[in-house]
Amino acid sequence: MFYGFEPQSRFLLGTAGYPSPAILQQAIAAGGSEIITVSLRREGAAGAAFRELLAQLDVRVLPNTAGCHTVQEAVTTAQMARELFNTPWIKLEVIGHADTLQPDPFALVEAARILCADGFQVFPYTTEDLIVGEKLLEAGCEVLMPWGAPIGSGQGLRNIDGLRAMRAWFRDVPLIVDAGIGAPSQAAQAMELGFDAILLNTAVAKAGDPVRMAGAFRQAIEAGKAAHDGGLMEKRDMAAASTPIFGLATFGGEG
Amino acid sequence: MNIQLNGRPVLTAARTLTELLREQQIDVACVATAYNGTFVPKSRYDSQQLEEGCQLEVLSPMQGG
């Protein structure tokens, strides 16, 4: 599903901002996540401890280029991540706008082209723009990760029509909604639209009980997937009686 | 010479990247490095010479979203 890796879980979980490493570990277990996102930062005492924690977890890591604003920064960070985490996977973020953390589509496509040519397996954090999606696929990406809403905003799916169009347009491409998911109902909604997976961080990490919230997201994502596969009913403008009219009794008032 | 290490000015006697990391007591196994904005693979740490005013980024694993 993702570059030849077919996870059982459709819940990709971020690792930032948890109250403690133990809570993070329990949240990953409760969420059933097989893929977690990680990052790189300037060398500090926490690095070795986090590396030890990762070694204990039976998951695949998806390093990100969070905080990068240029092609050069993103490419260099990806190269460092590949060596440090020993994986060709990279969640490619090239941020174009400081307030919305919206991707810079031009720099994103350019960085994706360079990294794919260098053997990386790129998971691009993008918008729901169809043309940008096509350019990313042309660059060599096999997965697209459109945002639901700005990172950390918890707004859910801000452009449902755009996401629905993306799903219809890229019928056979694995699509992951990344960023902006604040509640399990929003994750279920994305899965009902036919998306393949959800990537989120803040909604779990900053929950009052992150472990319980991770479990809630797991259930919502599974429910949304089952609902999509089950075939959702079409909406109607007017009522349609569920109970058959045939055989309806009549009581008085006749003849 | 004076260099920039992770945005900090550092006065060092090291001549190579390997010597600098040893001097700064940084575990090579836990980091990845960029020299003046360009990635340096571990296999080149011994041969990567330092120059006055160069900028080094030494990064380690961290939580991320």
mmCIF file with all atom_site columns, N, CA, C and O in Angstrom, chain A residues 180-227:
data_model
loop_
_atom_site.group_PDB
_atom_site.id
_atom_site.type_symbol
_atom_site.label_atom_id
_atom_site.label_alt_id
_atom_site.label_comp_id
_atom_site.label_asym_id
_atom_site.label_entity_id
_atom_site.label_seq_id
_atom_site.pdbx_PDB_ins_code
_atom_site.Cartn_x
_atom_site.Cartn_y
_atom_site.Cartn_z
_atom_site.occupancy
_atom_site.B_iso_or_equiv
_atom_site.pdbx_formal_charge
_atom_site.auth_seq_id
_atom_site.auth_comp_id
_atom_site.auth_asym_id
_atom_site.auth_atom_id
_atom_site.pdbx_PDB_model_num
ATOM 1   N N  . GLY A 1 180 ? -4.567  18.666 10.725 1.00 0.00 ? 180 GLY A N  1
ATOM 2   C CA . GLY A 1 180 ? -5.826  19.373 10.934 1.00 0.00 ? 180 GLY A CA 1
ATOM 3   C C  . GLY A 1 180 ? -6.925  18.551 11.556 1.00 0.00 ? 180 GLY A C  1
ATOM 4   O O  . GLY A 1 180 ? -7.983  19.080 11.887 1.00 0.00 ? 180 GLY A O  1
ATOM 5   N N  . ILE A 1 181 ? -6.695  17.246 11.716 1.00 0.00 ? 181 ILE A N  1
ATOM 6   C CA . ILE A 1 181 ? -7.730  16.392 12.306 1.00 0.00 ? 181 ILE A CA 1
ATOM 7   C C  . ILE A 1 181 ? -7.747  16.603 13.822 1.00 0.00 ? 181 ILE A C  1
ATOM 8   O O  . ILE A 1 181 ? -6.729  16.412 14.492 1.00 0.00 ? 181 ILE A O  1
ATOM 9   N N  . GLY A 1 182 ? -8.926  16.995 14.346 1.00 0.00 ? 182 GLY A N  1
ATOM 10  C CA . GLY A 1 182 ? -9.014  17.294 15.762 1.00 0.00 ? 182 GLY A CA 1
ATOM 11  C C  . GLY A 1 182 ? -9.851  16.322 16.565 1.00 0.00 ? 182 GLY A C  1
ATOM 12  O O  . GLY A 1 182 ? -9.725  16.248 17.787 1.00 0.00 ? 182 GLY A O  1
ATOM 13  N N  . ALA A 1 183 ? -10.724 15.569 15.884 1.00 0.00 ? 183 ALA A N  1
ATOM 14  C CA . ALA A 1 183 ? -11.657 14.688 16.597 1.00 0.00 ? 183 ALA A CA 1
ATOM 15  C C  . ALA A 1 183 ? -11.831 13.383 15.825 1.00 0.00 ? 183 ALA A C  1
ATOM 16  O O  . ALA A 1 183 ? -11.735 13.375 14.594 1.00 0.00 ? 183 ALA A O  1
ATOM 17  N N  . PRO A 1 184 ? -12.110 12.301 16.531 1.00 0.00 ? 184 PRO A N  1
ATOM 18  C CA . PRO A 1 184 ? -12.323 11.019 15.847 1.00 0.00 ? 184 PRO A CA 1
ATOM 19  C C  . PRO A 1 184 ? -13.403 11.082 14.776 1.00 0.00 ? 184 PRO A C  1
ATOM 20  O O  . PRO A 1 184 ? -13.283 10.442 13.731 1.00 0.00 ? 184 PRO A O  1
ATOM 21  N N  . SER A 1 185 ? -14.458 11.869 14.996 1.00 0.00 ? 185 SER A N  1
ATOM 22  C CA . SER A 1 185 ? -15.531 11.967 13.995 1.00 0.00 ? 185 SER A CA 1
ATOM 23  C C  . SER A 1 185 ? -14.986 12.510 12.675 1.00 0.00 ? 185 SER A C  1
ATOM 24  O O  . SER A 1 185 ? -15.439 12.121 11.594 1.00 0.00 ? 185 SER A O  1
ATOM 25  N N  . GLN A 1 186 ? -14.011 13.418 12.767 1.00 0.00 ? 186 GLN A N  1
ATOM 26  C CA . GLN A 1 186 ? -13.417 13.980 11.545 1.00 0.00 ? 186 GLN A CA 1
ATOM 27  C C  . GLN A 1 186 ? -12.577 12.932 10.820 1.00 0.00 ? 186 GLN A C  1
ATOM 28  O O  . GLN A 1 186 ? -12.544 12.891 9.584  1.00 0.00 ? 186 GLN A O  1
ATOM 29  N N  . ALA A 1 187 ? -11.902 12.107 11.599 1.00 0.00 ? 187 ALA A N  1
ATOM 30  C CA . ALA A 1 187 ? -11.115 11.024 10.982 1.00 0.00 ? 187 ALA A CA 1
ATOM 31  C C  . ALA A 1 187 ? -12.046 10.024 10.307 1.00 0.00 ? 187 ALA A C  1
ATOM 32  O O  . ALA A 1 187 ? -11.777 9.545  9.195  1.00 0.00 ? 187 ALA A O  1
ATOM 33  N N  . ALA A 1 188 ? -13.155 9.718  10.974 1.00 0.00 ? 188 ALA A N  1
ATOM 34  C CA . ALA A 1 188 ? -14.145 8.798  10.385 1.00 0.00 ? 188 ALA A CA 1
ATOM 35  C C  . ALA A 1 188 ? -14.689 9.372  9.083  1.00 0.00 ? 188 ALA A C  1
ATOM 36  O O  . ALA A 1 188 ? -14.860 8.654  8.090  1.00 0.00 ? 188 ALA A O  1
ATOM 37  N N  . GLN A 1 189 ? -14.926 10.684 9.081  1.00 0.00 ? 189 GLN A N  1
ATOM 38  C CA . GLN A 1 189 ? -15.456 11.339 7.880  1.00 0.00 ? 189 GLN A CA 1
ATOM 39  C C  . GLN A 1 189 ? -14.483 11.197 6.704  1.00 0.00 ? 189 GLN A C  1
ATOM 40  O O  . GLN A 1 189 ? -14.892 10.913 5.576  1.00 0.00 ? 189 GLN A O  1
ATOM 41  N N  . ALA A 1 190 ? -13.202 11.372 6.979  1.00 0.00 ? 190 ALA A N  1
ATOM 42  C CA . ALA A 1 190 ? -12.194 11.227 5.913  1.00 0.00 ? 190 ALA A CA 1
ATOM 43  C C  . ALA A 1 190 ? -12.163 9.797  5.386  1.00 0.00 ? 190 ALA A C  1
ATOM 44  O O  . ALA A 1 190 ? -12.063 9.569  4.177  1.00 0.00 ? 190 ALA A O  1
ATOM 45  N N  . MET A 1 191 ? -12.270 8.849  6.285  1.00 0.00 ? 191 MET A N  1
ATOM 46  C CA . MET A 1 191 ? -12.266 7.445  5.861  1.00 0.00 ? 191 MET A CA 1
ATOM 47  C C  . MET A 1 191 ? -13.535 7.117  5.074  1.00 0.00 ? 191 MET A C  1
ATOM 48  O O  . MET A 1 191 ? -13.503 6.341  4.119  1.00 0.00 ? 191 MET A O  1
ATOM 49  N N  . GLU A 1 192 ? -14.662 7.718  5.482  1.00 0.00 ? 192 GLU A N  1
ATOM 50  C CA . GLU A 1 192 ? -15.914 7.500  4.743  1.00 0.00 ? 192 GLU A CA 1
ATOM 51  C C  . GLU A 1 192 ? -15.807 8.031  3.317  1.00 0.00 ? 192 GLU A C  1
ATOM 52  O O  . GLU A 1 192 ? -16.453 7.519  2.400  1.00 0.00 ? 192 GLU A O  1
ATOM 53  N N  . LEU A 1 193 ? -15.003 9.075  3.126  1.00 0.00 ? 193 LEU A N  1
ATOM 54  C CA . LEU A 1 193 ? -14.788 9.626  1.784  1.00 0.00 ? 193 LEU A CA 1
ATOM 55  C C  . LEU A 1 193 ? -13.930 8.701  0.927  1.00 0.00 ? 193 LEU A C  1
ATOM 56  O O  . LEU A 1 193 ? -13.814 8.915  -0.273 1.00 0.00 ? 193 LEU A O  1
ATOM 57  N N  . GLY A 1 194 ? -13.311 7.728  1.574  1.00 0.00 ? 194 GLY A N  1
ATOM 58  C CA . GLY A 1 194 ? -12.521 6.768  0.811  1.00 0.00 ? 194 GLY A CA 1
ATOM 59  C C  . GLY A 1 194 ? -11.016 6.952  0.938  1.00 0.00 ? 194 GLY A C  1
ATOM 60  O O  . GLY A 1 194 ? -10.253 6.343  0.182  1.00 0.00 ? 194 GLY A O  1
ATOM 61  N N  . PHE A 1 195 ? -10.592 7.786  1.879  1.00 0.00 ? 195 PHE A N  1
ATOM 62  C CA . PHE A 1 195 ? -9.144  7.927  2.079  1.00 0.00 ? 195 PHE A CA 1
ATOM 63  C C  . PHE A 1 195 ? -8.588  6.650  2.697  1.00 0.00 ? 195 PHE A C  1
ATOM 64  O O  . PHE A 1 195 ? -9.302  5.879  3.319  1.00 0.00 ? 195 PHE A O  1
ATOM 65  N N  . ASP A 1 196 ? -7.291  6.449  2.479  1.00 0.00 ? 196 ASP A N  1
ATOM 66  C CA . ASP A 1 196 ? -6.680  5.181  2.869  1.00 0.00 ? 196 ASP A CA 1
ATOM 67  C C  . ASP A 1 196 ? -6.189  5.172  4.310  1.00 0.00 ? 196 ASP A C  1
ATOM 68  O O  . ASP A 1 196 ? -6.051  4.095  4.903  1.00 0.00 ? 196 ASP A O  1
ATOM 69  N N  . ALA A 1 197 ? -5.872  6.343  4.831  1.00 0.00 ? 197 ALA A N  1
ATOM 70  C CA . ALA A 1 197 ? -5.333  6.393  6.187  1.00 0.00 ? 197 ALA A CA 1
ATOM 71  C C  . ALA A 1 197 ? -5.358  7.825  6.700  1.00 0.00 ? 197 ALA A C  1
ATOM 72  O O  . ALA A 1 197 ? -5.613  8.771  5.949  1.00 0.00 ? 197 ALA A O  1
ATOM 73  N N  . ILE A 1 198 ? -5.085  7.952  7.999  1.00 0.00 ? 198 ILE A N  1
ATOM 74  C CA . ILE A 1 198 ? -5.075  9.254  8.673  1.00 0.00 ? 198 ILE A CA 1
ATOM 75  C C  . ILE A 1 198 ? -3.748  9.409  9.395  1.00 0.00 ? 198 ILE A C  1
ATOM 76  O O  . ILE A 1 198 ? -3.277  8.470  10.054 1.00 0.00 ? 198 ILE A O  1
ATOM 77  N N  . LEU A 1 199 ? -3.162  10.590 9.272  1.00 0.00 ? 199 LEU A N  1
ATOM 78  C CA . LEU A 1 199 ? -1.956  10.905 10.046 1.00 0.00 ? 199 LEU A CA 1
ATOM 79  C C  . LEU A 1 199 ? -2.272  12.109 10.931 1.00 0.00 ? 199 LEU A C  1
ATOM 80  O O  . LEU A 1 199 ? -2.717  13.142 10.432 1.00 0.00 ? 199 LEU A O  1
ATOM 81  N N  . LEU A 1 200 ? -2.058  11.953 12.216 1.00 0.00 ? 200 LEU A N  1
ATOM 82  C CA . LEU A 1 200 ? -2.296  13.078 13.120 1.00 0.00 ? 200 LEU A CA 1
ATOM 83  C C  . LEU A 1 200 ? -1.386  12.976 14.335 1.00 0.00 ? 200 LEU A C  1
ATOM 84  O O  . LEU A 1 200 ? -0.782  11.941 14.597 1.00 0.00 ? 200 LEU A O  1
ATOM 85  N N  . ASN A 1 201 ? -1.319  14.068 15.068 1.00 0.00 ? 201 ASN A N  1
ATOM 86  C CA . ASN A 1 201 ? -0.451  14.116 16.246 1.00 0.00 ? 201 ASN A CA 1
ATOM 87  C C  . ASN A 1 201 ? -1.128  14.840 17.412 1.00 0.00 ? 201 ASN A C  1
ATOM 88  O O  . ASN A 1 201 ? -1.473  14.251 18.444 1.00 0.00 ? 201 ASN A O  1
ATOM 89  N N  . THR A 1 202 ? -1.391  16.128 17.200 1.00 0.00 ? 202 THR A N  1
ATOM 90  C CA . THR A 1 202 ? -1.805  16.982 18.316 1.00 0.00 ? 202 THR A CA 1
ATOM 91  C C  . THR A 1 202 ? -3.078  16.494 19.007 1.00 0.00 ? 202 THR A C  1
ATOM 92  O O  . THR A 1 202 ? -3.175  16.547 20.239 1.00 0.00 ? 202 THR A O  1
ATOM 93  N N  . ALA A 1 203 ? -4.045  16.039 18.220 1.00 0.00 ? 203 ALA A N  1
ATOM 94  C CA . ALA A 1 203 ? -5.345  15.657 18.798 1.00 0.00 ? 203 ALA A CA 1
ATOM 95  C C  . ALA A 1 203 ? -5.190  14.547 19.837 1.00 0.00 ? 203 ALA A C  1
ATOM 96  O O  . ALA A 1 203 ? -5.961  14.465 20.795 1.00 0.00 ? 203 ALA A O  1
ATOM 97  N N  . VAL A 1 204 ? -4.163  13.704 19.654 1.00 0.00 ? 204 VAL A N  1
ATOM 98  C CA . VAL A 1 204 ? -3.897  12.661 20.642 1.00 0.00 ? 204 VAL A CA 1
ATOM 99  C C  . VAL A 1 204 ? -2.936  13.167 21.717 1.00 0.00 ? 204 VAL A C  1
ATOM 100 O O  . VAL A 1 204 ? -3.191  13.053 22.920 1.00 0.00 ? 204 VAL A O  1
ATOM 101 N N  . ALA A 1 205 ? -1.832  13.748 21.287 1.00 0.00 ? 205 ALA A N  1
ATOM 102 C CA . ALA A 1 205 ? -0.779  14.144 22.234 1.00 0.00 ? 205 ALA A CA 1
ATOM 103 C C  . ALA A 1 205 ? -1.284  15.135 23.277 1.00 0.00 ? 205 ALA A C  1
ATOM 104 O O  . ALA A 1 205 ? -0.899  15.077 24.446 1.00 0.00 ? 205 ALA A O  1
ATOM 105 N N  . LYS A 1 206 ? -2.158  16.053 22.850 1.00 0.00 ? 206 LYS A N  1
ATOM 106 C CA . LYS A 1 206 ? -2.622  17.104 23.759 1.00 0.00 ? 206 LYS A CA 1
ATOM 107 C C  . LYS A 1 206 ? -3.991  16.798 24.377 1.00 0.00 ? 206 LYS A C  1
ATOM 108 O O  . LYS A 1 206 ? -4.575  17.661 25.044 1.00 0.00 ? 206 LYS A O  1
ATOM 109 N N  . ALA A 1 207 ? -4.490  15.603 24.167 1.00 0.00 ? 207 ALA A N  1
ATOM 110 C CA . ALA A 1 207 ? -5.758  15.218 24.801 1.00 0.00 ? 207 ALA A CA 1
ATOM 111 C C  . ALA A 1 207 ? -5.556  15.083 26.318 1.00 0.00 ? 207 ALA A C  1
ATOM 112 O O  . ALA A 1 207 ? -4.444  14.857 26.783 1.00 0.00 ? 207 ALA A O  1
ATOM 113 N N  . GLY A 1 208 ? -6.649  15.217 27.062 1.00 0.00 ? 208 GLY A N  1
ATOM 114 C CA . GLY A 1 208 ? -6.559  15.026 28.511 1.00 0.00 ? 208 GLY A CA 1
ATOM 115 C C  . GLY A 1 208 ? -6.055  13.639 28.845 1.00 0.00 ? 208 GLY A C  1
ATOM 116 O O  . GLY A 1 208 ? -5.288  13.451 29.790 1.00 0.00 ? 208 GLY A O  1
ATOM 117 N N  . ASP A 1 209 ? -6.490  12.666 28.079 1.00 0.00 ? 209 ASP A N  1
ATOM 118 C CA . ASP A 1 209 ? -6.045  11.281 28.234 1.00 0.00 ? 209 ASP A CA 1
ATOM 119 C C  . ASP A 1 209 ? -5.625  10.775 26.848 1.00 0.00 ? 209 ASP A C  1
ATOM 120 O O  . ASP A 1 209 ? -6.444  10.231 26.103 1.00 0.00 ? 209 ASP A O  1
ATOM 121 N N  . PRO A 1 210 ? -4.369  10.965 26.497 1.00 0.00 ? 210 PRO A N  1
ATOM 122 C CA . PRO A 1 210 ? -3.921  10.611 25.148 1.00 0.00 ? 210 PRO A CA 1
ATOM 123 C C  . PRO A 1 210 ? -4.129  9.133  24.800 1.00 0.00 ? 210 PRO A C  1
ATOM 124 O O  . PRO A 1 210 ? -4.426  8.804  23.640 1.00 0.00 ? 210 PRO A O  1
ATOM 125 N N  . VAL A 1 211 ? -3.991  8.259  25.765 1.00 0.00 ? 211 VAL A N  1
ATOM 126 C CA . VAL A 1 211 ? -4.118  6.833  25.488 1.00 0.00 ? 211 VAL A CA 1
ATOM 127 C C  . VAL A 1 211 ? -5.559  6.501  25.099 1.00 0.00 ? 211 VAL A C  1
ATOM 128 O O  . VAL A 1 211 ? -5.820  5.794  24.123 1.00 0.00 ? 211 VAL A O  1
ATOM 129 N N  . ARG A 1 212 ? -6.479  7.066  25.856 1.00 0.00 ? 212 ARG A N  1
ATOM 130 C CA . ARG A 1 212 ? -7.898  6.836  25.553 1.00 0.00 ? 212 ARG A CA 1
ATOM 131 C C  . ARG A 1 212 ? -8.271  7.452  24.200 1.00 0.00 ? 212 ARG A C  1
ATOM 132 O O  . ARG A 1 212 ? -9.043  6.868  23.428 1.00 0.00 ? 212 ARG A O  1
ATOM 133 N N  . MET A 1 213 ? -7.723  8.636  23.925 1.00 0.00 ? 213 MET A N  1
ATOM 134 C CA . MET A 1 213 ? -8.019  9.304  22.660 1.00 0.00 ? 213 MET A CA 1
ATOM 135 C C  . MET A 1 213 ? -7.452  8.507  21.479 1.00 0.00 ? 213 MET A C  1
ATOM 136 O O  . MET A 1 213 ? -8.093  8.412  20.422 1.00 0.00 ? 213 MET A O  1
ATOM 137 N N  . ALA A 1 214 ? -6.282  7.942  21.655 1.00 0.00 ? 214 ALA A N  1
ATOM 138 C CA . ALA A 1 214 ? -5.697  7.135  20.577 1.00 0.00 ? 214 ALA A CA 1
ATOM 139 C C  . ALA A 1 214 ? -6.606  5.947  20.264 1.00 0.00 ? 214 ALA A C  1
ATOM 140 O O  . ALA A 1 214 ? -6.826  5.600  19.097 1.00 0.00 ? 214 ALA A O  1
ATOM 141 N N  . GLY A 1 215 ? -7.171  5.357  21.308 1.00 0.00 ? 215 GLY A N  1
ATOM 142 C CA . GLY A 1 215 ? -8.104  4.245  21.109 1.00 0.00 ? 215 GLY A CA 1
ATOM 143 C C  . GLY A 1 215 ? -9.365  4.688  20.397 1.00 0.00 ? 215 GLY A C  1
ATOM 144 O O  . GLY A 1 215 ? -9.899  3.982  19.533 1.00 0.00 ? 215 GLY A O  1
ATOM 145 N N  . ALA A 1 216 ? -9.824  5.905  20.738 1.00 0.00 ? 216 ALA A N  1
ATOM 146 C CA . ALA A 1 216 ? -11.030 6.446  20.091 1.00 0.00 ? 216 ALA A CA 1
ATOM 147 C C  . ALA A 1 216 ? -10.781 6.663  18.596 1.00 0.00 ? 216 ALA A C  1
ATOM 148 O O  . ALA A 1 216 ? -11.635 6.367  17.757 1.00 0.00 ? 216 ALA A O  1
ATOM 149 N N  . PHE A 1 217 ? -9.612  7.190  18.269 1.00 0.00 ? 217 PHE A N  1
ATOM 150 C CA . PHE A 1 217 ? -9.279  7.401  16.855 1.00 0.00 ? 217 PHE A CA 1
ATOM 151 C C  . PHE A 1 217 ? -9.175  6.061  16.125 1.00 0.00 ? 217 PHE A C  1
ATOM 152 O O  . PHE A 1 217 ? -9.604  5.937  14.976 1.00 0.00 ? 217 PHE A O  1
ATOM 153 N N  . ARG A 1 218 ? -8.611  5.087  16.792 1.00 0.00 ? 218 ARG A N  1
ATOM 154 C CA . ARG A 1 218 ? -8.498  3.769  16.153 1.00 0.00 ? 218 ARG A CA 1
ATOM 155 C C  . ARG A 1 218 ? -9.877  3.253  15.752 1.00 0.00 ? 218 ARG A C  1
ATOM 156 O O  . ARG A 1 218 ? -10.088 2.801  14.619 1.00 0.00 ? 218 ARG A O  1
ATOM 157 N N  . GLN A 1 219 ? -10.813 3.342  16.683 1.00 0.00 ? 219 GLN A N  1
ATOM 158 C CA . GLN A 1 219 ? -12.167 2.845  16.412 1.00 0.00 ? 219 GLN A CA 1
ATOM 159 C C  . GLN A 1 219 ? -12.845 3.652  15.314 1.00 0.00 ? 219 GLN A C  1
ATOM 160 O O  . GLN A 1 219 ? -13.519 3.104  14.433 1.00 0.00 ? 219 GLN A O  1
ATOM 161 N N  . ALA A 1 220 ? -12.651 4.989  15.358 1.00 0.00 ? 220 ALA A N  1
ATOM 162 C CA . ALA A 1 220 ? -13.298 5.857  14.367 1.00 0.00 ? 220 ALA A CA 1
ATOM 163 C C  . ALA A 1 220 ? -12.763 5.582  12.964 1.00 0.00 ? 220 ALA A C  1
ATOM 164 O O  . ALA A 1 220 ? -13.514 5.572  11.986 1.00 0.00 ? 220 ALA A O  1
ATOM 165 N N  . ILE A 1 221 ? -11.453 5.383  12.876 1.00 0.00 ? 221 ILE A N  1
ATOM 166 C CA . ILE A 1 221 ? -10.839 5.130  11.572 1.00 0.00 ? 221 ILE A CA 1
ATOM 167 C C  . ILE A 1 221 ? -11.307 3.783  11.017 1.00 0.00 ? 221 ILE A C  1
ATOM 168 O O  . ILE A 1 221 ? -11.639 3.657  9.837  1.00 0.00 ? 221 ILE A O  1
ATOM 169 N N  . GLU A 1 222 ? -11.384 2.798  11.895 1.00 0.00 ? 222 GLU A N  1
ATOM 170 C CA . GLU A 1 222 ? -11.882 1.489  11.456 1.00 0.00 ? 222 GLU A CA 1
ATOM 171 C C  . GLU A 1 222 ? -13.352 1.584  11.037 1.00 0.00 ? 222 GLU A C  1
ATOM 172 O O  . GLU A 1 222 ? -13.768 0.994  10.026 1.00 0.00 ? 222 GLU A O  1
ATOM 173 N N  . ALA A 1 223 ? -14.140 2.353  11.806 1.00 0.00 ? 223 ALA A N  1
ATOM 174 C CA . ALA A 1 223 ? -15.562 2.491  11.485 1.00 0.00 ? 223 ALA A CA 1
ATOM 175 C C  . ALA A 1 223 ? -15.745 3.218  10.148 1.00 0.00 ? 223 ALA A C  1
ATOM 176 O O  . ALA A 1 223 ? -16.565 2.824  9.316  1.00 0.00 ? 223 ALA A O  1
ATOM 177 N N  . GLY A 1 224 ? -14.968 4.266  9.946  1.00 0.00 ? 224 GLY A N  1
ATOM 178 C CA . GLY A 1 224 ? -15.067 5.023  8.697  1.00 0.00 ? 224 GLY A CA 1
ATOM 179 C C  . GLY A 1 224 ? -14.696 4.179  7.493  1.00 0.00 ? 224 GLY A C  1
ATOM 180 O O  . GLY A 1 224 ? -15.341 4.250  6.442  1.00 0.00 ? 224 GLY A O  1
ATOM 181 N N  . LYS A 1 225 ? -13.672 3.378  7.644  1.00 0.00 ? 225 LYS A N  1
ATOM 182 C CA . LYS A 1 225 ? -13.243 2.484  6.559  1.00 0.00 ? 225 LYS A CA 1
ATOM 183 C C  . LYS A 1 225 ? -14.334 1.457  6.251  1.00 0.00 ? 225 LYS A C  1
ATOM 184 O O  . LYS A 1 225 ? -14.675 1.209  5.083  1.00 0.00 ? 225 LYS A O  1
ATOM 185 N N  . ALA A 1 226 ? -14.899 0.855  7.310  1.00 0.00 ? 226 ALA A N  1
ATOM 186 C CA . ALA A 1 226 ? -15.957 -0.140 7.113  1.00 0.00 ? 226 ALA A CA 1
ATOM 187 C C  . ALA A 1 226 ? -17.179 0.494  6.467  1.00 0.00 ? 226 ALA A C  1
ATOM 188 O O  . ALA A 1 226 ? -17.824 -0.107 5.594  1.00 0.00 ? 226 ALA A O  1
ATOM 189 N N  . ALA A 1 227 ? -17.476 1.721  6.869  1.00 0.00 ? 227 ALA A N  1
ATOM 190 C CA . ALA A 1 227 ? -18.637 2.426  6.297  1.00 0.00 ? 227 ALA A CA 1
ATOM 191 C C  . ALA A 1 227 ? -18.415 2.677  4.805  1.00 0.00 ? 227 ALA A C  1
ATOM 192 O O  . ALA A 1 227 ? -19.324 2.480  3.990  1.00 0.00 ? 227 ALA A O  1
#
